[in-house]
mmCIF file of C-alpha atoms in Angstrom:
data_model
loop_
_atom_site.group_PDB
_atom_site.id
_atom_site.type_symbol
_atom_site.label_atom_id
_atom_site.label_comp_id
_atom_site.label_asym_id
_atom_site.label_seq_id
_atom_site.Cartn_x
_atom_site.Cartn_y
_atom_site.Cartn_z
ATOM 1 C CA MET A 1 -92.220 5.559 185.048
ATOM 2 C CA GLU A 2 -95.779 4.813 186.742
ATOM 3 C CA ARG A 3 -94.305 2.701 189.518
ATOM 4 C CA LYS A 4 -91.499 5.191 190.481
ATOM 5 C CA ALA A 5 -93.963 8.352 190.400
ATOM 6 C CA THR A 6 -96.644 6.184 192.929
ATOM 7 C CA ARG A 7 -93.697 5.237 195.132
ATOM 8 C CA LYS A 8 -92.967 8.827 195.234
ATOM 9 C CA GLU A 9 -96.212 9.568 196.046
ATOM 10 C CA ASN A 10 -96.552 7.181 198.683
ATOM 11 C CA GLU A 11 -93.432 8.694 200.295
ATOM 12 C CA CYS A 12 -94.666 12.134 200.133
ATOM 13 C CA GLU A 13 -97.636 10.768 201.873
ATOM 14 C CA GLU A 14 -95.925 9.247 204.562
ATOM 15 C CA GLN A 15 -93.945 12.319 205.539
ATOM 16 C CA ASN A 16 -97.020 14.806 205.231
ATOM 17 C CA SER A 17 -98.669 12.580 207.700
ATOM 18 C CA ASN A 18 -95.526 12.280 209.714
ATOM 19 C CA SER A 19 -95.318 15.726 209.819
ATOM 20 C CA GLU A 20 -99.228 16.071 210.730
ATOM 21 C CA GLY A 21 -98.593 13.644 213.492
ATOM 22 C CA SER A 22 -95.520 15.522 215.051
ATOM 23 C CA GLU A 23 -97.668 18.887 215.170
ATOM 24 C CA GLN A 24 -100.284 17.016 216.642
ATOM 25 C CA ASP A 25 -98.489 15.568 219.022
ATOM 26 C CA LYS A 26 -96.356 19.420 219.956
ATOM 27 C CA ASP A 27 -99.992 21.060 219.934
ATOM 28 C CA TYR A 28 -100.865 18.602 222.570
ATOM 29 C CA LYS A 29 -97.743 19.123 224.905
ATOM 30 C CA THR A 30 -97.887 22.736 224.329
ATOM 31 C CA SER A 31 -101.631 22.390 225.774
ATOM 32 C CA LEU A 32 -100.301 21.084 229.060
ATOM 33 C CA ILE A 33 -99.480 23.305 231.932
ATOM 34 C CA THR A 34 -97.710 22.784 234.750
ATOM 35 C CA LEU A 35 -98.387 24.691 237.752
ATOM 36 C CA ASN A 36 -96.436 24.817 241.350
ATOM 37 C CA VAL A 37 -98.972 26.059 243.965
ATOM 38 C CA GLY A 38 -97.181 26.518 247.358
ATOM 39 C CA GLY A 39 -94.845 23.620 246.458
ATOM 40 C CA TYR A 40 -97.925 21.211 244.967
ATOM 41 C CA LEU A 41 -97.309 20.531 241.296
ATOM 42 C CA TYR A 42 -100.199 20.166 239.322
ATOM 43 C CA ILE A 43 -100.512 19.258 235.288
ATOM 44 C CA THR A 44 -104.095 20.200 233.504
ATOM 45 C CA GLN A 45 -105.155 21.669 230.359
ATOM 46 C CA LYS A 46 -104.915 25.388 229.216
ATOM 47 C CA GLN A 47 -108.519 25.114 228.450
ATOM 48 C CA THR A 48 -109.224 24.071 231.911
ATOM 49 C CA LEU A 49 -107.306 26.934 233.338
ATOM 50 C CA THR A 50 -108.756 29.467 230.939
ATOM 51 C CA LYS A 51 -112.705 28.130 231.473
ATOM 52 C CA TYR A 52 -113.479 31.008 233.199
ATOM 53 C CA PRO A 53 -112.494 34.937 231.530
ATOM 54 C CA ASP A 54 -110.984 37.295 233.773
ATOM 55 C CA SER A 55 -109.940 34.819 236.392
ATOM 56 C CA PHE A 56 -106.478 34.931 237.919
ATOM 57 C CA LEU A 57 -105.656 31.320 235.942
ATOM 58 C CA GLU A 58 -106.692 32.711 232.902
ATOM 59 C CA GLY A 59 -105.251 36.151 233.343
ATOM 60 C CA ILE A 60 -101.508 34.180 233.898
ATOM 61 C CA ILE A 61 -102.086 31.600 230.751
ATOM 62 C CA ASN A 62 -103.190 34.496 228.516
ATOM 63 C CA GLY A 63 -100.290 36.773 229.384
ATOM 64 C CA ARG A 64 -102.449 39.754 231.107
ATOM 65 C CA ILE A 65 -100.841 38.320 234.726
ATOM 66 C CA MET A 66 -97.436 38.177 235.332
ATOM 67 C CA CYS A 67 -96.565 35.400 237.218
ATOM 68 C CA PRO A 68 -92.883 34.070 238.705
ATOM 69 C CA PHE A 69 -91.162 30.875 237.357
ATOM 70 C CA ASP A 70 -89.934 27.975 239.927
ATOM 71 C CA ALA A 71 -86.543 26.831 239.091
ATOM 72 C CA ASP A 72 -88.040 23.946 236.461
ATOM 73 C CA GLY A 73 -89.757 26.792 234.230
ATOM 74 C CA HIS A 74 -92.938 25.835 236.071
ATOM 75 C CA TYR A 75 -96.000 28.602 236.944
ATOM 76 C CA PHE A 76 -95.473 29.379 240.728
ATOM 77 C CA ILE A 77 -98.452 30.639 242.699
ATOM 78 C CA ASP A 78 -97.470 31.504 246.078
ATOM 79 C CA ARG A 79 -100.817 29.872 247.508
ATOM 80 C CA ASP A 80 -102.235 26.980 249.779
ATOM 81 C CA GLY A 81 -101.494 23.987 247.572
ATOM 82 C CA LEU A 82 -103.514 21.127 249.144
ATOM 83 C CA LEU A 83 -106.696 23.630 248.489
ATOM 84 C CA PHE A 84 -105.931 24.112 245.064
ATOM 85 C CA ARG A 85 -107.066 20.616 244.631
ATOM 86 C CA HIS A 86 -110.799 21.750 244.730
ATOM 87 C CA ILE A 87 -109.742 24.697 242.870
ATOM 88 C CA LEU A 88 -108.834 22.681 239.703
ATOM 89 C CA ASN A 89 -111.921 20.177 240.350
ATOM 90 C CA PHE A 90 -114.377 23.420 240.182
ATOM 91 C CA LEU A 91 -112.747 23.799 236.873
ATOM 92 C CA ARG A 92 -112.784 20.671 235.461
ATOM 93 C CA ASN A 93 -116.460 19.832 236.826
ATOM 94 C CA GLY A 94 -117.821 23.097 236.578
ATOM 95 C CA GLU A 95 -119.702 22.419 240.036
ATOM 96 C CA LEU A 96 -118.401 22.062 243.683
ATOM 97 C CA LEU A 97 -117.760 18.814 245.024
ATOM 98 C CA LEU A 98 -115.916 18.483 248.448
ATOM 99 C CA PRO A 99 -115.088 15.347 250.406
ATOM 100 C CA GLU A 100 -117.335 14.388 253.063
ATOM 101 C CA GLY A 101 -116.369 16.067 256.389
ATOM 102 C CA PHE A 102 -114.987 19.149 254.714
ATOM 103 C CA ARG A 103 -114.248 21.874 256.893
ATOM 104 C CA GLU A 104 -112.080 24.334 255.462
ATOM 105 C CA ASN A 105 -115.307 26.214 253.705
ATOM 106 C CA GLN A 106 -113.553 29.758 254.750
ATOM 107 C CA LEU A 107 -110.328 29.279 253.610
ATOM 108 C CA LEU A 108 -111.608 27.703 250.583
ATOM 109 C CA ALA A 109 -113.710 31.252 250.205
ATOM 110 C CA HIS A 110 -110.608 33.016 250.096
ATOM 111 C CA GLU A 111 -108.519 31.088 247.379
ATOM 112 C CA ALA A 112 -111.722 31.378 245.666
ATOM 113 C CA GLU A 113 -111.757 35.028 245.986
ATOM 114 C CA PHE A 114 -107.780 35.082 245.288
ATOM 115 C CA PHE A 115 -108.232 33.158 241.810
ATOM 116 C CA GLN A 116 -111.198 35.393 241.381
ATOM 117 C CA LEU A 117 -113.585 32.754 240.384
ATOM 118 C CA LYS A 118 -117.293 34.571 241.806
ATOM 119 C CA VAL A 119 -118.940 31.405 240.877
ATOM 120 C CA LEU A 120 -116.922 29.035 243.210
ATOM 121 C CA SER A 121 -116.682 31.672 246.177
ATOM 122 C CA ASP A 122 -120.826 32.167 246.174
ATOM 123 C CA ALA A 123 -121.163 28.139 246.172
ATOM 124 C CA VAL A 124 -118.706 27.647 249.106
ATOM 125 C CA LYS A 125 -120.296 30.751 251.467
ATOM 126 C CA SER A 126 -123.697 29.187 250.310
ATOM 127 C CA ARG A 127 -122.158 25.647 251.573
ATOM 128 C CA TRP A 128 -120.782 27.063 254.702
ATOM 129 C CA GLU A 129 -124.082 29.033 255.497
ATOM 130 C CA LYS A 130 -126.302 25.925 255.299
ATOM 131 C CA GLU A 131 -123.622 24.229 257.790
ATOM 132 C CA GLN A 132 -123.922 26.849 260.053
ATOM 133 C CA LEU A 133 -127.554 27.137 260.086
ATOM 134 C CA ALA A 134 -127.600 22.665 260.193
ATOM 135 C CA SER A 135 -124.813 23.676 263.558
ATOM 136 C CA ARG A 136 -127.860 25.890 265.195
ATOM 137 C CA GLU A 137 -130.488 23.053 264.968
ATOM 138 C CA THR A 138 -132.622 21.997 268.160
ATOM 139 C CA THR A 139 -130.822 18.913 269.935
ATOM 140 C CA PHE A 140 -133.206 16.599 271.567
ATOM 141 C CA LEU A 141 -132.289 13.928 274.408
ATOM 142 C CA GLU A 142 -134.655 11.926 276.120
ATOM 143 C CA ILE A 143 -133.784 9.271 278.744
ATOM 144 C CA THR A 144 -136.647 6.518 279.074
ATOM 145 C CA ASP A 145 -137.073 3.941 281.550
ATOM 146 C CA SER A 146 -139.436 1.307 281.018
ATOM 147 C CA HIS A 147 -139.053 -0.895 283.798
ATOM 148 C CA ASP A 148 -139.668 -3.574 281.456
ATOM 149 C CA ARG A 149 -136.517 -6.105 281.565
ATOM 150 C CA SER A 150 -136.921 -6.882 277.917
ATOM 151 C CA GLN A 151 -136.383 -2.984 277.399
ATOM 152 C CA GLY A 152 -134.630 -1.858 280.319
ATOM 153 C CA LEU A 153 -133.062 2.469 279.615
ATOM 154 C CA ARG A 154 -133.196 3.602 276.776
ATOM 155 C CA ILE A 155 -131.325 6.871 276.172
ATOM 156 C CA PHE A 156 -132.238 8.602 272.555
ATOM 157 C CA CYS A 157 -129.936 11.874 271.319
ATOM 158 C CA ASN A 158 -130.458 13.367 267.520
ATOM 159 C CA ALA A 159 -126.462 14.228 268.068
ATOM 160 C CA PRO A 160 -124.339 10.932 267.935
ATOM 161 C CA GLU A 161 -121.678 12.824 269.573
ATOM 162 C CA PHE A 162 -123.245 12.874 273.200
ATOM 163 C CA ILE A 163 -124.012 8.760 272.613
ATOM 164 C CA ALA A 164 -120.453 8.478 271.489
ATOM 165 C CA LYS A 165 -119.533 10.382 275.196
ATOM 166 C CA ILE A 166 -121.727 8.274 277.125
ATOM 167 C CA LYS A 167 -119.919 5.126 275.284
ATOM 168 C CA SER A 168 -116.813 6.582 275.761
ATOM 169 C CA ARG A 169 -117.587 6.841 279.831
ATOM 170 C CA ILE A 170 -118.608 3.054 280.123
ATOM 171 C CA VAL A 171 -116.542 -0.274 279.722
ATOM 172 C CA LEU A 172 -117.603 -3.861 279.831
ATOM 173 C CA VAL A 173 -115.558 -5.746 282.686
ATOM 174 C CA SER A 174 -115.963 -9.320 281.864
ATOM 175 C CA LYS A 175 -113.791 -11.703 283.649
ATOM 176 C CA SER A 176 -111.390 -8.868 284.821
ATOM 177 C CA ARG A 177 -111.153 -7.908 281.274
ATOM 178 C CA LEU A 178 -111.576 -4.604 279.899
ATOM 179 C CA ASP A 179 -113.770 -5.247 276.903
ATOM 180 C CA GLY A 180 -114.752 -1.629 275.536
ATOM 181 C CA PHE A 181 -118.417 -0.882 275.052
ATOM 182 C CA PRO A 182 -120.701 -3.535 274.913
ATOM 183 C CA GLU A 183 -121.913 -3.253 271.067
ATOM 184 C CA GLU A 184 -125.196 -5.339 271.730
ATOM 185 C CA PHE A 185 -126.615 -2.284 273.929
ATOM 186 C CA SER A 186 -126.101 0.002 270.872
ATOM 187 C CA VAL A 187 -128.893 0.214 268.823
ATOM 188 C CA SER A 188 -127.764 3.002 266.460
ATOM 189 C CA SER A 189 -125.482 5.675 266.570
ATOM 190 C CA ASN A 190 -128.395 7.763 268.025
ATOM 191 C CA ILE A 191 -129.436 4.858 270.589
ATOM 192 C CA ILE A 192 -128.385 2.745 273.128
ATOM 193 C CA GLN A 193 -130.866 0.402 274.746
ATOM 194 C CA PHE A 194 -129.556 -1.027 277.918
ATOM 195 C CA LYS A 195 -131.211 -3.909 279.135
ATOM 196 C CA TYR A 196 -131.044 -5.895 282.850
ATOM 197 C CA PHE A 197 -127.548 -6.900 281.835
ATOM 198 C CA ILE A 198 -126.989 -7.340 285.377
ATOM 199 C CA LYS A 199 -128.653 -10.534 285.856
ATOM 200 C CA SER A 200 -128.180 -11.631 282.526
ATOM 201 C CA GLU A 201 -124.443 -12.995 282.858
ATOM 202 C CA ASN A 202 -122.583 -13.735 286.479
ATOM 203 C CA GLY A 203 -119.742 -12.203 286.356
ATOM 204 C CA THR A 204 -119.952 -9.804 283.959
ATOM 205 C CA ARG A 205 -120.890 -5.713 285.040
ATOM 206 C CA LEU A 206 -120.334 -2.274 283.649
ATOM 207 C CA VAL A 207 -117.891 0.110 284.802
ATOM 208 C CA LEU A 208 -117.522 3.784 284.577
ATOM 209 C CA LYS A 209 -114.161 4.863 283.291
ATOM 210 C CA GLU A 210 -111.759 6.997 285.573
ATOM 211 C CA ASP A 211 -113.339 6.413 289.211
ATOM 212 C CA ASN A 212 -113.825 2.458 288.322
ATOM 213 C CA THR A 213 -117.578 2.714 289.786
ATOM 214 C CA PHE A 214 -119.431 -0.671 289.029
ATOM 215 C CA VAL A 215 -122.825 -0.225 287.417
ATOM 216 C CA CYS A 216 -125.254 -2.146 289.592
ATOM 217 C CA THR A 217 -128.259 -0.779 288.597
ATOM 218 C CA LEU A 218 -130.175 1.412 285.583
ATOM 219 C CA GLU A 219 -130.756 3.990 288.000
ATOM 220 C CA THR A 220 -126.905 4.623 288.677
ATOM 221 C CA LEU A 221 -126.608 4.799 284.391
ATOM 222 C CA LYS A 222 -129.715 6.831 284.297
ATOM 223 C CA PHE A 223 -127.992 9.097 286.825
ATOM 224 C CA GLU A 224 -124.910 9.307 285.160
ATOM 225 C CA ALA A 225 -126.183 9.986 281.513
ATOM 226 C CA ILE A 226 -128.517 12.958 283.109
ATOM 227 C CA MET A 227 -125.227 14.395 284.901
ATOM 228 C CA MET A 228 -123.506 14.398 281.387
ATOM 229 C CA ALA A 229 -126.449 15.984 279.495
ATOM 230 C CA LEU A 230 -126.672 18.944 282.279
ATOM 231 C CA LYS A 231 -122.525 18.840 281.881
ATOM 232 C CA CYS A 232 -122.735 19.356 278.025
ATOM 233 C CA GLY A 233 -125.563 22.215 278.052
ATOM 234 C CA PHE A 234 -128.940 20.121 277.656
ATOM 235 C CA ARG A 235 -131.546 21.564 279.331
ATOM 236 C CA LEU A 236 -134.480 19.562 281.352
ATOM 237 C CA LEU A 237 -138.446 19.961 279.575
ATOM 238 C CA THR A 238 -140.195 17.586 281.778
ATOM 239 C CA SER A 239 -142.238 18.531 284.542
ATOM 240 C CA LEU A 240 -140.795 16.170 287.562
ATOM 241 C CA ASP A 241 -143.665 14.793 289.830
ATOM 242 C CA CYS A 242 -142.203 15.468 293.102
ATOM 243 C CA SER A 243 -144.067 12.416 294.532
ATOM 244 C CA LYS A 244 -141.941 10.159 292.753
ATOM 245 C CA GLY A 245 -138.755 11.463 294.590
ATOM 246 C CA SER A 246 -135.520 11.489 292.907
ATOM 247 C CA ILE A 247 -135.053 12.484 289.427
ATOM 248 C CA VAL A 248 -134.164 8.947 288.662
ATOM 249 C CA HIS A 249 -136.916 7.564 288.935
ATOM 250 C CA SER A 250 -138.852 9.552 286.414
ATOM 251 C CA ASP A 251 -140.192 7.091 283.880
ATOM 252 C CA ALA A 252 -138.968 9.615 280.833
ATOM 253 C CA LEU A 253 -136.849 12.960 281.160
ATOM 254 C CA HIS A 254 -136.629 14.967 277.852
ATOM 255 C CA PHE A 255 -133.646 17.523 277.215
ATOM 256 C CA ILE A 256 -133.284 19.994 274.776
ATOM 257 C CA LYS A 257 -130.076 22.426 273.369
#
């Protein structure tokens, strides 16, 4: 009798544990929400979407806001599906984390306002304002010629884009090949250091793209950099000494934009 009773007790315990497990599985499944945002499917937990009270997503989950369903029964929200990734990451992390080089601040701010996430909207606008201020910072350009074979012509600019423009204008010609910009003359993304390359290797020349002009002197290269600076909106700060003649004969030229 005691054995039968023990067996029945064990069976009851197993049934209870199984029922508890199935209830937990059911609760876990019902806590997962699938959203169709502009054709992109996102799966997340209910607690993530309800993190900020009075937000659009919290209103949908708790029934305060009516939301249509797609053909598969998922909540459908007619917004930018790609940008929603950043909305969801904000809900998960509690802070604004964007990939390097992100340039859609204005669009993301609009999305944050639609989803009634004021904290996110303020964070995006603050980031946007900082970028706007950074873009207005003064850009410096310096072109120096030490007349020293070990140094040659040095071009510094705190805007890497201008250095890239110069590099895109010049190619190295060696044995009738276009080899691209000679990297040994590039010190960093802000500095190019041209040495007396013409005499360093026979048969090697630099060419200006488009007009195929051989660069045989550093003065020619300096003149090209000056013309590019003026076309890009730089203003010359240097007081030129008329006794030196042409602008290319000045030892140092300073520009600002």
